[in-house]
PDB file of C-alpha atoms in Angstrom:
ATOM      1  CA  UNK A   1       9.476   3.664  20.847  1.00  0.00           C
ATOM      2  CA  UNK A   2       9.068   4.861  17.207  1.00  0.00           C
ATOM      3  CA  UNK A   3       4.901   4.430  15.845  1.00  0.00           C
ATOM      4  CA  UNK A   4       4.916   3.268  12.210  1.00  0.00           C
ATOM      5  CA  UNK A   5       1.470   3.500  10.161  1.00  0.00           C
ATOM      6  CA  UNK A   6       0.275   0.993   7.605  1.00  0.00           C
ATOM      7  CA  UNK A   7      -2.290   1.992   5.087  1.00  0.00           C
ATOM      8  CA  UNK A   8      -3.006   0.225   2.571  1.00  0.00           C
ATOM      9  CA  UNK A   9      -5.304  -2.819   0.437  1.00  0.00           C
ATOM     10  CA  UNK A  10      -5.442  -5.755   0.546  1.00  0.00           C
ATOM     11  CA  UNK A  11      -1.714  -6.734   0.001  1.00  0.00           C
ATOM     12  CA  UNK A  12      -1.082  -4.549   3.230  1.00  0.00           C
ATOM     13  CA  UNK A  13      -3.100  -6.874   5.004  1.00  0.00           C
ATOM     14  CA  UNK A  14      -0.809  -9.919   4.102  1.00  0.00           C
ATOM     15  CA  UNK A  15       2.547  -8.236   5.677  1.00  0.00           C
ATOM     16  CA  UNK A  16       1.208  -6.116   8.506  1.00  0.00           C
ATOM     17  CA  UNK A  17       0.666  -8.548  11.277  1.00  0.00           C
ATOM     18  CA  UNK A  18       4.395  -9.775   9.892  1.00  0.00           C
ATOM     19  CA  UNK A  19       5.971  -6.182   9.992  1.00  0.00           C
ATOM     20  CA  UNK A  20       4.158  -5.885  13.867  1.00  0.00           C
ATOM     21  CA  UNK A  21       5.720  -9.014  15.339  1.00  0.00           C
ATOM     22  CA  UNK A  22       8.972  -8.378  13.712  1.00  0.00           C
ATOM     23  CA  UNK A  23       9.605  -4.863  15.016  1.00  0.00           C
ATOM     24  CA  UNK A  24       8.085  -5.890  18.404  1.00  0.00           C
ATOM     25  CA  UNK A  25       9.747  -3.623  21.194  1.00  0.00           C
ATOM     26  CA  UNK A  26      11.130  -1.445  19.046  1.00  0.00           C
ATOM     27  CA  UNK A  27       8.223  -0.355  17.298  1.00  0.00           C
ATOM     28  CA  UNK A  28       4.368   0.471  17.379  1.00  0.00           C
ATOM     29  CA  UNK A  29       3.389  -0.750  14.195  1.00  0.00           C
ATOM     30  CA  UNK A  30      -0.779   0.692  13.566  1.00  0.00           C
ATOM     31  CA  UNK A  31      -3.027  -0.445  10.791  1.00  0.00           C
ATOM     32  CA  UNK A  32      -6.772  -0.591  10.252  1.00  0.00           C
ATOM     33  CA  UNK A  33      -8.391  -3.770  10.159  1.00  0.00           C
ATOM     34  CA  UNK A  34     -10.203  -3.018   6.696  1.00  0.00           C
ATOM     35  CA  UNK A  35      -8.914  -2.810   3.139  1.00  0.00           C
ATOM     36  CA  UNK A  36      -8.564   0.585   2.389  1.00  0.00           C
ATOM     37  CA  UNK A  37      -9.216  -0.584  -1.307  1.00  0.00           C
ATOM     38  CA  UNK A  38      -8.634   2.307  -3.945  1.00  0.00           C
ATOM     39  CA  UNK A  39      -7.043   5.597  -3.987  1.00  0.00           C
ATOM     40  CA  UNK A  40     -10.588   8.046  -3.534  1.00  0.00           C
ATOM     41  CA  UNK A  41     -11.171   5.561  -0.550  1.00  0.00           C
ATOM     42  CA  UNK A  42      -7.651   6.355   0.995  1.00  0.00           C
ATOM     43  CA  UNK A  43      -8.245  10.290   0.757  1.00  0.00           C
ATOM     44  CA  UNK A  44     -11.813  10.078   2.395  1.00  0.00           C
ATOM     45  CA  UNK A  45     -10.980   7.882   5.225  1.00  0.00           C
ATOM     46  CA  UNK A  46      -7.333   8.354   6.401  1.00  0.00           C
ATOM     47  CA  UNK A  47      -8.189  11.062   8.789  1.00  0.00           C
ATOM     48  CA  UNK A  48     -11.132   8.872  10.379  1.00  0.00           C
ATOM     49  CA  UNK A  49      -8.830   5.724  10.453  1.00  0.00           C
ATOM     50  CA  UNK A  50      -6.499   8.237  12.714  1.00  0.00           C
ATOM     51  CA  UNK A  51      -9.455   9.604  15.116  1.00  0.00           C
ATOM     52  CA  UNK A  52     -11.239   6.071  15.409  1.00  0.00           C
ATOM     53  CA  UNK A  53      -8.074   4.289  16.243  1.00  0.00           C
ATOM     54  CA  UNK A  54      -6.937   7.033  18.228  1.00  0.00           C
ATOM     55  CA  UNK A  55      -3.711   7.560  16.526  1.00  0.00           C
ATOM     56  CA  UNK A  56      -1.354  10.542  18.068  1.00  0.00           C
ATOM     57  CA  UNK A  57       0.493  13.006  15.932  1.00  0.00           C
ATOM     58  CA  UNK A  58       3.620  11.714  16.728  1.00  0.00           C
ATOM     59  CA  UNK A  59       3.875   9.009  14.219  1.00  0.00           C
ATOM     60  CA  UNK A  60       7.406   8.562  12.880  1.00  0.00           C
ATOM     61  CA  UNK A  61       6.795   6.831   9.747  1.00  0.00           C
ATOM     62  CA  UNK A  62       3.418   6.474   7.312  1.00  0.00           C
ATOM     63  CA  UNK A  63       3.851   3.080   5.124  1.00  0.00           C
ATOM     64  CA  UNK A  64       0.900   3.624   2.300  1.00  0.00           C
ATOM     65  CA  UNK A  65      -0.441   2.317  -1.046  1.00  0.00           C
ATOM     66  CA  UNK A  66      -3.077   2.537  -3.337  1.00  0.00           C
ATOM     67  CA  UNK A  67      -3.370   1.114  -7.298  1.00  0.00           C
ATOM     68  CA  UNK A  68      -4.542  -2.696  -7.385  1.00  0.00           C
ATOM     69  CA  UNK A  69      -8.228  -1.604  -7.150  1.00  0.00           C
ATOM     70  CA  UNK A  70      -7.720   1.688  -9.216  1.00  0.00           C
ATOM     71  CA  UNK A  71      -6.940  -0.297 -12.175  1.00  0.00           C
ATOM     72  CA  UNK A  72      -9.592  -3.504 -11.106  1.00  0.00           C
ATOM     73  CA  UNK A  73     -11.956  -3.916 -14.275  1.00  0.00           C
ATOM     74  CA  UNK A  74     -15.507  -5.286 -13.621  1.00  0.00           C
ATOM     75  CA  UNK A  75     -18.218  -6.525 -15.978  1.00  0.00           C
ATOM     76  CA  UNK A  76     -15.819  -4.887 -18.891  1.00  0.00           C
ATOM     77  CA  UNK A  77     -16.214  -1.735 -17.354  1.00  0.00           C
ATOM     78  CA  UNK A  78     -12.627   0.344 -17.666  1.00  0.00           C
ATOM     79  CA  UNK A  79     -10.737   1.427 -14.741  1.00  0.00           C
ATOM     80  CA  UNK A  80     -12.205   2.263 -11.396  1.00  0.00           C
ATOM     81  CA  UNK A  81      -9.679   5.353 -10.991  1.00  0.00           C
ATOM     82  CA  UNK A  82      -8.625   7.133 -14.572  1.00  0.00           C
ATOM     83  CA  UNK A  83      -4.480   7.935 -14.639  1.00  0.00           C
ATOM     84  CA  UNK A  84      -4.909  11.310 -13.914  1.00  0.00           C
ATOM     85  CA  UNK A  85      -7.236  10.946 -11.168  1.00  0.00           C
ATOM     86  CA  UNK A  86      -4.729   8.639  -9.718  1.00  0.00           C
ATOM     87  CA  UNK A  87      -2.250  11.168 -10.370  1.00  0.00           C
ATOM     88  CA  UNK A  88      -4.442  14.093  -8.669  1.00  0.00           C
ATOM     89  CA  UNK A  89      -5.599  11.451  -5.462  1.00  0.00           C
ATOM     90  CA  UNK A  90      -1.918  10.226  -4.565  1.00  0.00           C
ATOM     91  CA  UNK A  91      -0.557  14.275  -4.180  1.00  0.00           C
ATOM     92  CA  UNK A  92      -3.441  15.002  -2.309  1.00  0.00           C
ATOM     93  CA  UNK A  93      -3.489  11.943  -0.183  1.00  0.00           C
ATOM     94  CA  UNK A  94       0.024  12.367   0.558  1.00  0.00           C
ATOM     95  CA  UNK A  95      -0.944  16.437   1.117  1.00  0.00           C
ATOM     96  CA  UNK A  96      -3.113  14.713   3.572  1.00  0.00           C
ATOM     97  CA  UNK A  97      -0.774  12.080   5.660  1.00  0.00           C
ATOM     98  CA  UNK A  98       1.415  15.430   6.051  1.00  0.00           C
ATOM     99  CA  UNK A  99      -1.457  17.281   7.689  1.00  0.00           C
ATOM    100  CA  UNK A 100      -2.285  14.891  10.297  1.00  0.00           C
ATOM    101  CA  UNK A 101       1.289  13.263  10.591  1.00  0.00           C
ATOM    102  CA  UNK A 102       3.113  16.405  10.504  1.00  0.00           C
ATOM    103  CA  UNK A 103       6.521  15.000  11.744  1.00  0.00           C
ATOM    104  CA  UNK A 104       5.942  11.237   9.528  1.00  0.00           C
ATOM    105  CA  UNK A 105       8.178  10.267   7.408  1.00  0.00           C
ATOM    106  CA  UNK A 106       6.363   9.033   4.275  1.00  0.00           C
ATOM    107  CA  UNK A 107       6.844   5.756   2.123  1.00  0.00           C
ATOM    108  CA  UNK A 108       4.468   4.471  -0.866  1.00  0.00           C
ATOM    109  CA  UNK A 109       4.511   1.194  -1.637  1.00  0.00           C
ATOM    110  CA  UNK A 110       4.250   0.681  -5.358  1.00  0.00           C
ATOM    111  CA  UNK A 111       1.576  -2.023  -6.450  1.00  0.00           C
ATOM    112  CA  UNK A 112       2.519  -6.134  -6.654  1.00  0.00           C
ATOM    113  CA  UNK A 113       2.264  -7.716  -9.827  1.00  0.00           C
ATOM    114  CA  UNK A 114      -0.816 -10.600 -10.766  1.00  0.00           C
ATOM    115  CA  UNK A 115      -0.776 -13.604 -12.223  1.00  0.00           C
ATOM    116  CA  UNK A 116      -3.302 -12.162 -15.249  1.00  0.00           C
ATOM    117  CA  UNK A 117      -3.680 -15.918 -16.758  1.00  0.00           C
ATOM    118  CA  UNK A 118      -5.849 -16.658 -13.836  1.00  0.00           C
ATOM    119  CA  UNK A 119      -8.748 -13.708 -14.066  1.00  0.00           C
ATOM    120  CA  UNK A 120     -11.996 -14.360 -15.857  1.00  0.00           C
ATOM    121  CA  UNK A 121     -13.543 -11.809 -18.653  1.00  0.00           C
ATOM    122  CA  UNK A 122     -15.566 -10.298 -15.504  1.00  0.00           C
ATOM    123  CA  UNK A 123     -13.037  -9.431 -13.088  1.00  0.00           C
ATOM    124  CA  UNK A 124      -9.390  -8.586 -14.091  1.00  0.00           C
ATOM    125  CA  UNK A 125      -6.254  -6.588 -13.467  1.00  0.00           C
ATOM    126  CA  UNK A 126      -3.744  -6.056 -16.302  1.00  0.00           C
ATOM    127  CA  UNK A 127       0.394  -6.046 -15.407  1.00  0.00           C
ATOM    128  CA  UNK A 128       0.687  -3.422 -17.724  1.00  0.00           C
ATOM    129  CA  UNK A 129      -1.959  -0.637 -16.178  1.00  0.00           C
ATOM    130  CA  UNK A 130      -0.433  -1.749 -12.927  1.00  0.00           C
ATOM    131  CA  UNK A 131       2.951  -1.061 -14.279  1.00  0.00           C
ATOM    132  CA  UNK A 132       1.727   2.307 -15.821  1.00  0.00           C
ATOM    133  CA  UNK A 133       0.466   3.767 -12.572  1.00  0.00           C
ATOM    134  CA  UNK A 134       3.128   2.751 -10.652  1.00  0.00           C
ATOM    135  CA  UNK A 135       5.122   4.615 -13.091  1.00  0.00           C
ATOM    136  CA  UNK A 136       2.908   7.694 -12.370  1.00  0.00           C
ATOM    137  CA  UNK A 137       3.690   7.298  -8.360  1.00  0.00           C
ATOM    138  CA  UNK A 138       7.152   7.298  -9.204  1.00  0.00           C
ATOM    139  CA  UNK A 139       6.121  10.242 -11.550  1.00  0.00           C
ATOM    140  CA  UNK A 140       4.157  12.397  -8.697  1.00  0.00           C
ATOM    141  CA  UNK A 141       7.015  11.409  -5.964  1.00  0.00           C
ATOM    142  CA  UNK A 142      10.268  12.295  -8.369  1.00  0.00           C
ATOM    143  CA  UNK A 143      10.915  15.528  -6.552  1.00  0.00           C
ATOM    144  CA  UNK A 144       9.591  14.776  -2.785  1.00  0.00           C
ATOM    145  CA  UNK A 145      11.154  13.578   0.256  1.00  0.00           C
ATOM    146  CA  UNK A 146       8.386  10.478  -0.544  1.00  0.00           C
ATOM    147  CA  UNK A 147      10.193   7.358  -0.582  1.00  0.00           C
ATOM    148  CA  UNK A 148       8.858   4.567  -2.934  1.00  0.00           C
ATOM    149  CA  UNK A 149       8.930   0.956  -2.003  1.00  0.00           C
ATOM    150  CA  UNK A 150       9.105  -0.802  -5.117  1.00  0.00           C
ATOM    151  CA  UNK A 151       7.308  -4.104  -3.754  1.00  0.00           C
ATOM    152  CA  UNK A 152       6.479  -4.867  -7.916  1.00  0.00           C
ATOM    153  CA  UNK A 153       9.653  -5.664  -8.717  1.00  0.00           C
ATOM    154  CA  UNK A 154      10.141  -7.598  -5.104  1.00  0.00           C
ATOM    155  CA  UNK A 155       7.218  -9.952  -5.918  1.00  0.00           C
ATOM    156  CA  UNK A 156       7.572  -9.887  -9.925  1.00  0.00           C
ATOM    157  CA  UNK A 157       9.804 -13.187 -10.128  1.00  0.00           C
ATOM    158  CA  UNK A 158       8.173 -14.948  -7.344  1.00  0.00           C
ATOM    159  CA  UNK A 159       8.053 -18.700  -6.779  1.00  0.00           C
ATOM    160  CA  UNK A 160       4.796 -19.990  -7.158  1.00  0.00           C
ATOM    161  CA  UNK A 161       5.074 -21.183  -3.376  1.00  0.00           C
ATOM    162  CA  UNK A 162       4.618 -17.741  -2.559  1.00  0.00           C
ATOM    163  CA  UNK A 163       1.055 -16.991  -4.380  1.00  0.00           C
ATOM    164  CA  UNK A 164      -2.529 -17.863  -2.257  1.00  0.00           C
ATOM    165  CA  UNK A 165      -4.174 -16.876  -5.181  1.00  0.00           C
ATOM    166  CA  UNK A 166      -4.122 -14.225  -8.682  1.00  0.00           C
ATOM    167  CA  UNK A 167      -3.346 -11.309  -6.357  1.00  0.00           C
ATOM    168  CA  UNK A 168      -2.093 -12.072  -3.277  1.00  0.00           C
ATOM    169  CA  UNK A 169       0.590 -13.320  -1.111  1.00  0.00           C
ATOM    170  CA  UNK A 170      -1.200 -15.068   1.815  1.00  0.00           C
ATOM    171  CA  UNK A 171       1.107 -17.786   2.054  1.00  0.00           C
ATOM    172  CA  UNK A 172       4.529 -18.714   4.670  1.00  0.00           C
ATOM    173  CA  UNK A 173       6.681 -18.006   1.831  1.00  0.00           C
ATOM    174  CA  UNK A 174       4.851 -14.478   0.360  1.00  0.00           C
ATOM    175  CA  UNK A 175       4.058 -13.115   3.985  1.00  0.00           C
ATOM    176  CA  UNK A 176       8.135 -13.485   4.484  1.00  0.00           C
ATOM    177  CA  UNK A 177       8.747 -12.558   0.995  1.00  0.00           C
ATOM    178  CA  UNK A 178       6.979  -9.053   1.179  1.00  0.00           C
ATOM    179  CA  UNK A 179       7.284  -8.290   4.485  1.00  0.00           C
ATOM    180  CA  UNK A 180      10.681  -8.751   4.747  1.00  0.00           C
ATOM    181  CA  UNK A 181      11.019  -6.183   1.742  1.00  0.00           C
ATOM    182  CA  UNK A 182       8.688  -3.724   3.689  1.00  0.00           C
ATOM    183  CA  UNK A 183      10.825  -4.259   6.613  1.00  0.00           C
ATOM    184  CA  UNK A 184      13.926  -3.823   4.390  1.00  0.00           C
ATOM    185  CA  UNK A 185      12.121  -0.095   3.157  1.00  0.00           C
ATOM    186  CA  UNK A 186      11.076   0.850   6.713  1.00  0.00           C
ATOM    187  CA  UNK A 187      13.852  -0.086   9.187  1.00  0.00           C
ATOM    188  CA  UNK A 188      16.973   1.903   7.985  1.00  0.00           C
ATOM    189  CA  UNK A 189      14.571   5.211   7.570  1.00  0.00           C
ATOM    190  CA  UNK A 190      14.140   4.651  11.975  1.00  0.00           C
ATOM    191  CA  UNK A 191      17.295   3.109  12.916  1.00  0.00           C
ATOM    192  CA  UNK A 192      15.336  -0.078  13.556  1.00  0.00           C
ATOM    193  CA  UNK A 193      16.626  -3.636  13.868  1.00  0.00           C
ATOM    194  CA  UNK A 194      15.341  -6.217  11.569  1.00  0.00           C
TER     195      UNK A 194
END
């Protein structure tokens, strides 16, 4: 049976449980139960996530993504993560899944779009920045064997139905929506059924 890890915020955490029932009895499909929130997060804890949930080596295929907190402003503070620290963070996170996942095949998920009309002064994200550091993914990936997931341009025309809120996707029709697409990604890479 092929293992397939999840890593990833809060959007992660709306298509996971999907992605696990879907590939039942074909796959493993492992995730942590937390956000793993922005990219300097990711880097510190994905060897931890592996020990404390007891991961093997073996895993075929590492799912990941990073971005919608790196580019969260607060209080009209700028970016949590600066573009080329996102730059610098994603090699070495990726330097990282290869270390401990030797074998993995690896897959970033690029970052959904938001629906900015709905943030307050305090507490936005901006299309744009979210646009420009998936373009530095893409950027950082070019000449890997990295695949990229574009789930932004999935989720960037859709119906309302499918939004629980600014950011996410929480609802029957955005849980199928994106995790279908993941599925889409992940399944031909491991000869799996959708």
């Amino acid at each position: 049976m092929k293992r397939i890890v999840l890593v990833g915020d809060s959007i992660r955490m709306g298509y996971d449980k999907y992605v696990k029932e879907k590939l039942e009895g074909q796959a493993e499909v492992l995730f942590p139960e937390e956000n793993c929130q922005f990219a300097m997060y990711v880097f510190r804890y994905f060897h931890e996530w592996k020990t404390n949930y007891q991961w093997d080596d073996d895993v075929d295929l590492v799912h990941w993504n990073t971005g919608l907190w790196d580019i969260l402003h607060i209080l009209g503070d700028d970016v949590f993560t600066p573009p080329e620290q996102y730059r610098e963070l994603l090699g070495r996170i990726c330097k990282r899944i290869r270390l401990i996942f030797p074998k993995a095949k690896i897959v970033f998920a690029l970052s959904t779009p938001v629906q900015e009309n709905k943030f307050g002064p305090q507490f936005y994200r901006k299309n744009a920045e979210i646009e420009q550091y998936n373009r530095i993914a893409r950027e950082v990936f070019a000449d890997t064997d990295v695949v990229i997931d574009d789930l932004y341009s999935v989720m960037q025309d859709a119906p309302q139905e499918c939004w629980s809120d600014m950011t996410h996707f929480y609802t029957p029709a955005g849980t199928e929506r994106i995790g279908n697409a993941v599925l889409d990604c992940i399944c031909p890479l491991l000869d799996l059924q959708k």
